[in-house]
């Protein structure tokens, strides 16, 4: 990744919690100079200053990038404290906060709204991005390069898609973690020890996800490959795929509820 302009002009990271911290770790591993980073955070990690990162200090007047990684509920307090011009790329990773809100705060700036997810912490995230009219090819490429440090990046056709992305991939890891909980509880109910059931559930979900990514095949085909007619998997899937009470209608309600909440946050 070519971070030469960012290294020269600086990057301001507002919020260095789980997501901001994961992004920072990815940037440093991919060539961003620690001295170019300026972190604003009320409870910064102790080791940041030891790395040569500026923490809650004087900010550059014209940074290459301002990345905002705070909770959406904090935006009304945070945005009025920040000021950048038209040469600074503004990137936000907050759910629900619209590009219009950032344009009101930074009227001259190119703005990219992004939605990563928590597997970014281990470099396996996926992030969706969309830019405003001022974000040209160079700014979009820079945003993609920065966010690629923690996983894959996809570009959206319109901002209207962001609430669905937030509900699916942004919130999705929590759904998968709950699936692991439910599978482990079901295994324990069938006589396994809770520890063994949890180990089996974790490894099964991780392995199946890795297989789905590695083979890049229709998941329905992968499911069929595991399912023998009249066998144990078929018996389980009969319950899971019930059109009225199975997983498909439940997941539809789950994602719809999360998307609706994202739209509420954006008002």
mmCIF file of C-alpha atoms in Angstrom:
data_model
loop_
_atom_site.group_PDB
_atom_site.id
_atom_site.type_symbol
_atom_site.label_atom_id
_atom_site.label_comp_id
_atom_site.label_asym_id
_atom_site.label_seq_id
_atom_site.Cartn_x
_atom_site.Cartn_y
_atom_site.Cartn_z
ATOM 1 C CA UNK A 1 0.000 0.000 0.000
ATOM 2 C CA UNK A 2 1.297 3.482 -0.878
ATOM 3 C CA UNK A 3 0.851 5.659 2.197
ATOM 4 C CA UNK A 4 3.429 8.266 1.142
ATOM 5 C CA UNK A 5 0.991 11.209 1.141
ATOM 6 C CA UNK A 6 -0.555 10.088 4.425
ATOM 7 C CA UNK A 7 2.884 9.671 5.985
ATOM 8 C CA UNK A 8 3.800 13.182 4.848
ATOM 9 C CA UNK A 9 0.600 14.990 5.882
ATOM 10 C CA UNK A 10 -0.673 12.819 8.717
ATOM 11 C CA UNK A 11 -3.769 10.835 9.631
ATOM 12 C CA UNK A 12 -6.108 11.798 12.475
ATOM 13 C CA UNK A 13 -7.943 8.876 14.099
ATOM 14 C CA UNK A 14 -10.850 9.923 16.292
ATOM 15 C CA UNK A 15 -11.716 6.940 18.477
ATOM 16 C CA UNK A 16 -9.259 4.103 19.053
ATOM 17 C CA UNK A 17 -11.495 1.427 20.540
ATOM 18 C CA UNK A 18 -12.049 -2.022 19.046
ATOM 19 C CA UNK A 19 -12.593 -0.923 15.456
ATOM 20 C CA UNK A 20 -10.310 2.100 15.447
ATOM 21 C CA UNK A 21 -7.612 0.051 17.160
ATOM 22 C CA UNK A 22 -7.950 -2.793 14.660
ATOM 23 C CA UNK A 23 -7.606 -0.344 11.778
ATOM 24 C CA UNK A 24 -4.578 1.300 13.380
ATOM 25 C CA UNK A 25 -2.865 -2.060 13.888
ATOM 26 C CA UNK A 26 -3.514 -2.956 10.250
ATOM 27 C CA UNK A 27 -2.128 0.349 8.976
ATOM 28 C CA UNK A 28 1.053 0.071 10.997
ATOM 29 C CA UNK A 29 1.629 -3.467 9.696
ATOM 30 C CA UNK A 30 1.147 -2.241 6.123
ATOM 31 C CA UNK A 31 3.575 0.657 6.126
ATOM 32 C CA UNK A 32 1.883 3.644 7.730
ATOM 33 C CA UNK A 33 4.435 5.480 9.873
ATOM 34 C CA UNK A 34 3.521 5.665 13.556
ATOM 35 C CA UNK A 35 4.699 9.277 13.643
ATOM 36 C CA UNK A 36 2.083 10.191 11.031
ATOM 37 C CA UNK A 37 -0.815 9.075 13.234
ATOM 38 C CA UNK A 38 -2.623 11.414 15.624
ATOM 39 C CA UNK A 39 -5.120 9.690 17.930
ATOM 40 C CA UNK A 40 -7.945 11.443 19.752
ATOM 41 C CA UNK A 41 -9.444 9.199 22.416
ATOM 42 C CA UNK A 42 -10.496 9.756 26.053
ATOM 43 C CA UNK A 43 -9.064 6.383 27.112
ATOM 44 C CA UNK A 44 -6.170 5.643 24.756
ATOM 45 C CA UNK A 45 -4.192 2.401 24.798
ATOM 46 C CA UNK A 46 -1.105 2.787 26.967
ATOM 47 C CA UNK A 47 1.314 1.586 24.303
ATOM 48 C CA UNK A 48 0.354 4.143 21.648
ATOM 49 C CA UNK A 49 2.726 6.822 22.880
ATOM 50 C CA UNK A 50 5.511 4.247 23.172
ATOM 51 C CA UNK A 51 5.062 3.511 19.466
ATOM 52 C CA UNK A 52 5.606 7.158 18.589
ATOM 53 C CA UNK A 53 1.936 7.951 17.948
ATOM 54 C CA UNK A 54 0.649 11.373 18.960
ATOM 55 C CA UNK A 55 -2.150 10.940 21.512
ATOM 56 C CA UNK A 56 -4.559 13.799 22.280
ATOM 57 C CA UNK A 57 -1.918 16.278 21.168
ATOM 58 C CA UNK A 58 -1.697 19.041 18.594
ATOM 59 C CA UNK A 59 -3.235 18.034 15.269
ATOM 60 C CA UNK A 60 -1.854 18.747 11.793
ATOM 61 C CA UNK A 61 -3.597 21.637 10.079
ATOM 62 C CA UNK A 62 -4.139 19.807 6.797
ATOM 63 C CA UNK A 63 -4.088 16.038 7.423
ATOM 64 C CA UNK A 64 -4.430 13.671 4.505
ATOM 65 C CA UNK A 65 -7.128 11.697 6.320
ATOM 66 C CA UNK A 66 -9.557 12.199 9.187
ATOM 67 C CA UNK A 67 -11.072 8.862 10.195
ATOM 68 C CA UNK A 68 -13.908 8.910 12.720
ATOM 69 C CA UNK A 69 -14.449 5.657 14.628
ATOM 70 C CA UNK A 70 -16.750 6.595 17.499
ATOM 71 C CA UNK A 71 -20.221 5.336 18.361
ATOM 72 C CA UNK A 72 -23.030 7.057 16.428
ATOM 73 C CA UNK A 73 -24.537 8.345 19.669
ATOM 74 C CA UNK A 74 -21.353 10.390 20.205
ATOM 75 C CA UNK A 75 -21.366 12.153 16.822
ATOM 76 C CA UNK A 76 -23.364 15.183 17.942
ATOM 77 C CA UNK A 77 -20.687 15.869 20.547
ATOM 78 C CA UNK A 78 -17.645 14.968 18.425
ATOM 79 C CA UNK A 79 -18.307 16.566 15.032
ATOM 80 C CA UNK A 80 -18.487 20.218 16.175
ATOM 81 C CA UNK A 81 -14.990 19.847 17.664
ATOM 82 C CA UNK A 82 -13.415 18.859 14.343
ATOM 83 C CA UNK A 83 -12.515 21.028 11.386
ATOM 84 C CA UNK A 84 -10.883 20.110 8.060
ATOM 85 C CA UNK A 85 -10.787 21.583 4.588
ATOM 86 C CA UNK A 86 -11.279 20.261 1.088
ATOM 87 C CA UNK A 87 -7.903 18.534 0.896
ATOM 88 C CA UNK A 88 -8.624 16.127 3.755
ATOM 89 C CA UNK A 89 -10.412 12.840 3.127
ATOM 90 C CA UNK A 90 -12.999 12.217 5.843
ATOM 91 C CA UNK A 91 -13.856 8.552 6.511
ATOM 92 C CA UNK A 92 -16.508 7.424 8.974
ATOM 93 C CA UNK A 93 -17.113 3.918 10.289
ATOM 94 C CA UNK A 94 -20.160 4.770 12.437
ATOM 95 C CA UNK A 95 -23.462 2.974 11.860
ATOM 96 C CA UNK A 96 -26.468 5.045 10.875
ATOM 97 C CA UNK A 97 -24.772 8.445 10.506
ATOM 98 C CA UNK A 98 -25.392 9.664 6.966
ATOM 99 C CA UNK A 99 -23.067 11.364 4.522
ATOM 100 C CA UNK A 100 -25.304 14.443 4.791
ATOM 101 C CA UNK A 101 -24.432 14.754 8.485
ATOM 102 C CA UNK A 102 -20.726 14.781 7.655
ATOM 103 C CA UNK A 103 -21.233 17.214 4.773
ATOM 104 C CA UNK A 104 -22.898 19.615 7.212
ATOM 105 C CA UNK A 105 -19.824 19.389 9.466
ATOM 106 C CA UNK A 106 -17.202 19.362 6.670
ATOM 107 C CA UNK A 107 -18.826 21.135 3.697
ATOM 108 C CA UNK A 108 -15.713 21.211 1.492
ATOM 109 C CA UNK A 109 -14.367 17.720 2.188
ATOM 110 C CA UNK A 110 -14.494 14.487 0.228
ATOM 111 C CA UNK A 111 -16.320 12.026 2.481
ATOM 112 C CA UNK A 112 -16.422 8.233 2.502
ATOM 113 C CA UNK A 113 -18.881 6.384 4.675
ATOM 114 C CA UNK A 114 -17.742 2.877 5.577
ATOM 115 C CA UNK A 115 -19.143 -0.114 7.455
ATOM 116 C CA UNK A 116 -16.544 -2.670 8.573
ATOM 117 C CA UNK A 117 -17.216 -5.573 10.932
ATOM 118 C CA UNK A 118 -15.471 -6.999 13.978
ATOM 119 C CA UNK A 119 -13.456 -9.773 12.230
ATOM 120 C CA UNK A 120 -11.309 -6.802 11.206
ATOM 121 C CA UNK A 121 -9.583 -7.405 14.544
ATOM 122 C CA UNK A 122 -7.871 -10.454 12.998
ATOM 123 C CA UNK A 123 -7.615 -9.123 9.458
ATOM 124 C CA UNK A 124 -10.690 -10.992 8.195
ATOM 125 C CA UNK A 125 -13.234 -8.199 8.113
ATOM 126 C CA UNK A 126 -15.334 -7.020 5.215
ATOM 127 C CA UNK A 127 -16.077 -3.343 4.707
ATOM 128 C CA UNK A 128 -18.581 -1.634 2.420
ATOM 129 C CA UNK A 129 -17.860 1.947 1.298
ATOM 130 C CA UNK A 130 -19.695 4.745 -0.482
ATOM 131 C CA UNK A 131 -18.429 8.265 -1.166
ATOM 132 C CA UNK A 132 -20.016 11.657 -1.680
ATOM 133 C CA UNK A 133 -19.768 13.695 -4.878
ATOM 134 C CA UNK A 134 -16.446 15.202 -3.788
ATOM 135 C CA UNK A 135 -14.838 11.798 -3.294
ATOM 136 C CA UNK A 136 -13.198 11.108 -6.633
ATOM 137 C CA UNK A 137 -11.268 8.102 -7.856
ATOM 138 C CA UNK A 138 -8.123 8.988 -5.879
ATOM 139 C CA UNK A 139 -10.006 9.476 -2.607
ATOM 140 C CA UNK A 140 -11.995 6.270 -3.035
ATOM 141 C CA UNK A 141 -8.783 4.367 -3.801
ATOM 142 C CA UNK A 142 -7.147 5.772 -0.659
ATOM 143 C CA UNK A 143 -10.158 4.844 1.478
ATOM 144 C CA UNK A 144 -10.141 1.349 0.020
ATOM 145 C CA UNK A 145 -6.411 0.966 0.667
ATOM 146 C CA UNK A 146 -6.779 2.053 4.302
ATOM 147 C CA UNK A 147 -9.733 -0.233 4.960
ATOM 148 C CA UNK A 148 -8.161 -3.157 3.079
ATOM 149 C CA UNK A 149 -5.622 -3.320 5.898
ATOM 150 C CA UNK A 150 -8.226 -5.260 7.917
ATOM 151 C CA UNK A 151 -9.921 -7.370 5.220
ATOM 152 C CA UNK A 152 -11.937 -7.173 2.027
ATOM 153 C CA UNK A 153 -13.587 -3.990 0.749
ATOM 154 C CA UNK A 154 -16.663 -3.698 -1.475
ATOM 155 C CA UNK A 155 -18.124 -0.555 -3.023
ATOM 156 C CA UNK A 156 -21.824 0.251 -2.909
ATOM 157 C CA UNK A 157 -23.905 1.772 -5.681
ATOM 158 C CA UNK A 158 -25.809 4.110 -3.362
ATOM 159 C CA UNK A 159 -25.899 5.151 0.275
ATOM 160 C CA UNK A 160 -29.399 3.657 0.556
ATOM 161 C CA UNK A 161 -27.729 0.220 0.676
ATOM 162 C CA UNK A 162 -25.735 1.020 3.809
ATOM 163 C CA UNK A 163 -28.454 0.150 6.328
ATOM 164 C CA UNK A 164 -28.814 -3.306 4.777
ATOM 165 C CA UNK A 165 -25.024 -3.751 4.850
ATOM 166 C CA UNK A 166 -24.941 -2.697 8.501
ATOM 167 C CA UNK A 167 -27.702 -5.167 9.326
ATOM 168 C CA UNK A 168 -26.105 -8.046 7.400
ATOM 169 C CA UNK A 169 -22.312 -7.885 7.676
ATOM 170 C CA UNK A 170 -21.897 -5.171 10.306
ATOM 171 C CA UNK A 171 -24.167 -6.860 12.861
ATOM 172 C CA UNK A 172 -23.743 -10.325 11.335
ATOM 173 C CA UNK A 173 -20.852 -11.510 13.529
ATOM 174 C CA UNK A 174 -23.130 -11.232 16.562
ATOM 175 C CA UNK A 175 -25.678 -13.467 14.833
ATOM 176 C CA UNK A 176 -22.968 -16.054 14.158
ATOM 177 C CA UNK A 177 -21.718 -15.916 17.732
ATOM 178 C CA UNK A 178 -25.262 -16.537 18.921
ATOM 179 C CA UNK A 179 -25.520 -19.449 16.491
ATOM 180 C CA UNK A 180 -22.443 -20.939 18.170
ATOM 181 C CA UNK A 181 -24.108 -20.455 21.560
ATOM 182 C CA UNK A 182 -27.303 -22.131 20.351
ATOM 183 C CA UNK A 183 -25.500 -25.047 18.707
ATOM 184 C CA UNK A 184 -23.416 -25.642 21.830
ATOM 185 C CA UNK A 185 -26.517 -25.576 24.047
ATOM 186 C CA UNK A 186 -28.270 -28.035 21.731
ATOM 187 C CA UNK A 187 -25.278 -30.367 21.793
ATOM 188 C CA UNK A 188 -25.185 -30.238 25.581
ATOM 189 C CA UNK A 189 -28.900 -31.042 25.667
ATOM 190 C CA UNK A 190 -28.114 -34.216 23.697
ATOM 191 C CA UNK A 191 -25.619 -35.374 26.312
ATOM 192 C CA UNK A 192 -22.275 -33.732 25.456
ATOM 193 C CA UNK A 193 -20.379 -31.848 28.121
ATOM 194 C CA UNK A 194 -20.837 -28.076 27.730
ATOM 195 C CA UNK A 195 -17.114 -27.606 27.081
ATOM 196 C CA UNK A 196 -16.992 -30.248 24.364
ATOM 197 C CA UNK A 197 -20.220 -28.998 22.784
ATOM 198 C CA UNK A 198 -18.796 -25.470 22.631
ATOM 199 C CA UNK A 199 -15.514 -26.682 21.128
ATOM 200 C CA UNK A 200 -17.373 -28.629 18.450
ATOM 201 C CA UNK A 201 -19.726 -25.727 17.677
ATOM 202 C CA UNK A 202 -16.910 -23.180 17.381
ATOM 203 C CA UNK A 203 -14.793 -25.373 15.119
ATOM 204 C CA UNK A 204 -17.775 -26.329 12.963
ATOM 205 C CA UNK A 205 -18.843 -22.733 12.328
ATOM 206 C CA UNK A 206 -15.269 -21.591 11.703
ATOM 207 C CA UNK A 207 -14.525 -24.487 9.376
ATOM 208 C CA UNK A 208 -17.768 -24.169 7.424
ATOM 209 C CA UNK A 209 -17.217 -20.424 6.985
ATOM 210 C CA UNK A 210 -13.669 -20.967 5.788
ATOM 211 C CA UNK A 211 -14.857 -23.628 3.344
ATOM 212 C CA UNK A 212 -17.578 -21.336 2.000
ATOM 213 C CA UNK A 213 -15.025 -18.592 1.343
ATOM 214 C CA UNK A 214 -12.331 -20.891 -0.039
ATOM 215 C CA UNK A 215 -14.605 -22.674 -2.512
ATOM 216 C CA UNK A 216 -16.586 -19.546 -3.530
ATOM 217 C CA UNK A 217 -19.521 -21.775 -4.416
ATOM 218 C CA UNK A 218 -23.273 -21.387 -4.028
ATOM 219 C CA UNK A 219 -23.915 -22.136 -0.336
ATOM 220 C CA UNK A 220 -26.964 -24.155 -1.347
ATOM 221 C CA UNK A 221 -24.660 -26.504 -3.265
ATOM 222 C CA UNK A 222 -22.321 -26.778 -0.283
ATOM 223 C CA UNK A 223 -25.313 -27.603 1.917
ATOM 224 C CA UNK A 224 -26.478 -30.267 -0.533
ATOM 225 C CA UNK A 225 -23.002 -31.817 -0.548
ATOM 226 C CA UNK A 226 -23.311 -32.487 3.181
ATOM 227 C CA UNK A 227 -26.875 -33.784 3.005
ATOM 228 C CA UNK A 228 -27.652 -37.430 2.267
ATOM 229 C CA UNK A 229 -31.311 -38.208 1.498
ATOM 230 C CA UNK A 230 -32.985 -39.593 4.586
ATOM 231 C CA UNK A 231 -29.885 -39.048 6.716
ATOM 232 C CA UNK A 232 -29.162 -37.169 9.906
ATOM 233 C CA UNK A 233 -28.396 -33.838 8.221
ATOM 234 C CA UNK A 234 -31.626 -34.003 6.249
ATOM 235 C CA UNK A 235 -33.575 -34.570 9.463
ATOM 236 C CA UNK A 236 -31.975 -31.540 11.088
ATOM 237 C CA UNK A 237 -32.435 -29.343 8.024
ATOM 238 C CA UNK A 238 -36.142 -30.194 7.895
ATOM 239 C CA UNK A 239 -36.485 -28.243 11.130
ATOM 240 C CA UNK A 240 -34.009 -25.497 10.282
ATOM 241 C CA UNK A 241 -35.457 -24.806 6.828
ATOM 242 C CA UNK A 242 -39.126 -24.820 7.848
ATOM 243 C CA UNK A 243 -40.658 -21.962 5.804
ATOM 244 C CA UNK A 244 -42.796 -20.735 8.703
ATOM 245 C CA UNK A 245 -40.729 -21.382 11.830
ATOM 246 C CA UNK A 246 -37.201 -22.155 10.602
ATOM 247 C CA UNK A 247 -34.083 -20.095 10.037
ATOM 248 C CA UNK A 248 -35.049 -18.252 6.793
ATOM 249 C CA UNK A 249 -38.002 -16.289 8.224
ATOM 250 C CA UNK A 250 -36.142 -15.723 11.489
ATOM 251 C CA UNK A 251 -33.094 -14.335 9.684
ATOM 252 C CA UNK A 252 -35.313 -12.151 7.516
ATOM 253 C CA UNK A 253 -36.856 -10.604 10.641
ATOM 254 C CA UNK A 254 -33.441 -10.261 12.272
ATOM 255 C CA UNK A 255 -31.829 -8.362 9.411
ATOM 256 C CA UNK A 256 -34.956 -6.249 8.859
ATOM 257 C CA UNK A 257 -34.993 -5.199 12.531
ATOM 258 C CA UNK A 258 -31.312 -4.245 12.445
ATOM 259 C CA UNK A 259 -31.754 -2.298 9.178
ATOM 260 C CA UNK A 260 -34.740 -0.441 10.605
ATOM 261 C CA UNK A 261 -32.689 0.559 13.637
ATOM 262 C CA UNK A 262 -29.932 1.817 11.344
ATOM 263 C CA UNK A 263 -32.432 4.022 9.556
ATOM 264 C CA UNK A 264 -33.648 5.364 12.918
ATOM 265 C CA UNK A 265 -30.096 6.255 13.940
ATOM 266 C CA UNK A 266 -29.683 8.205 10.710
ATOM 267 C CA UNK A 267 -32.616 10.514 11.308
#
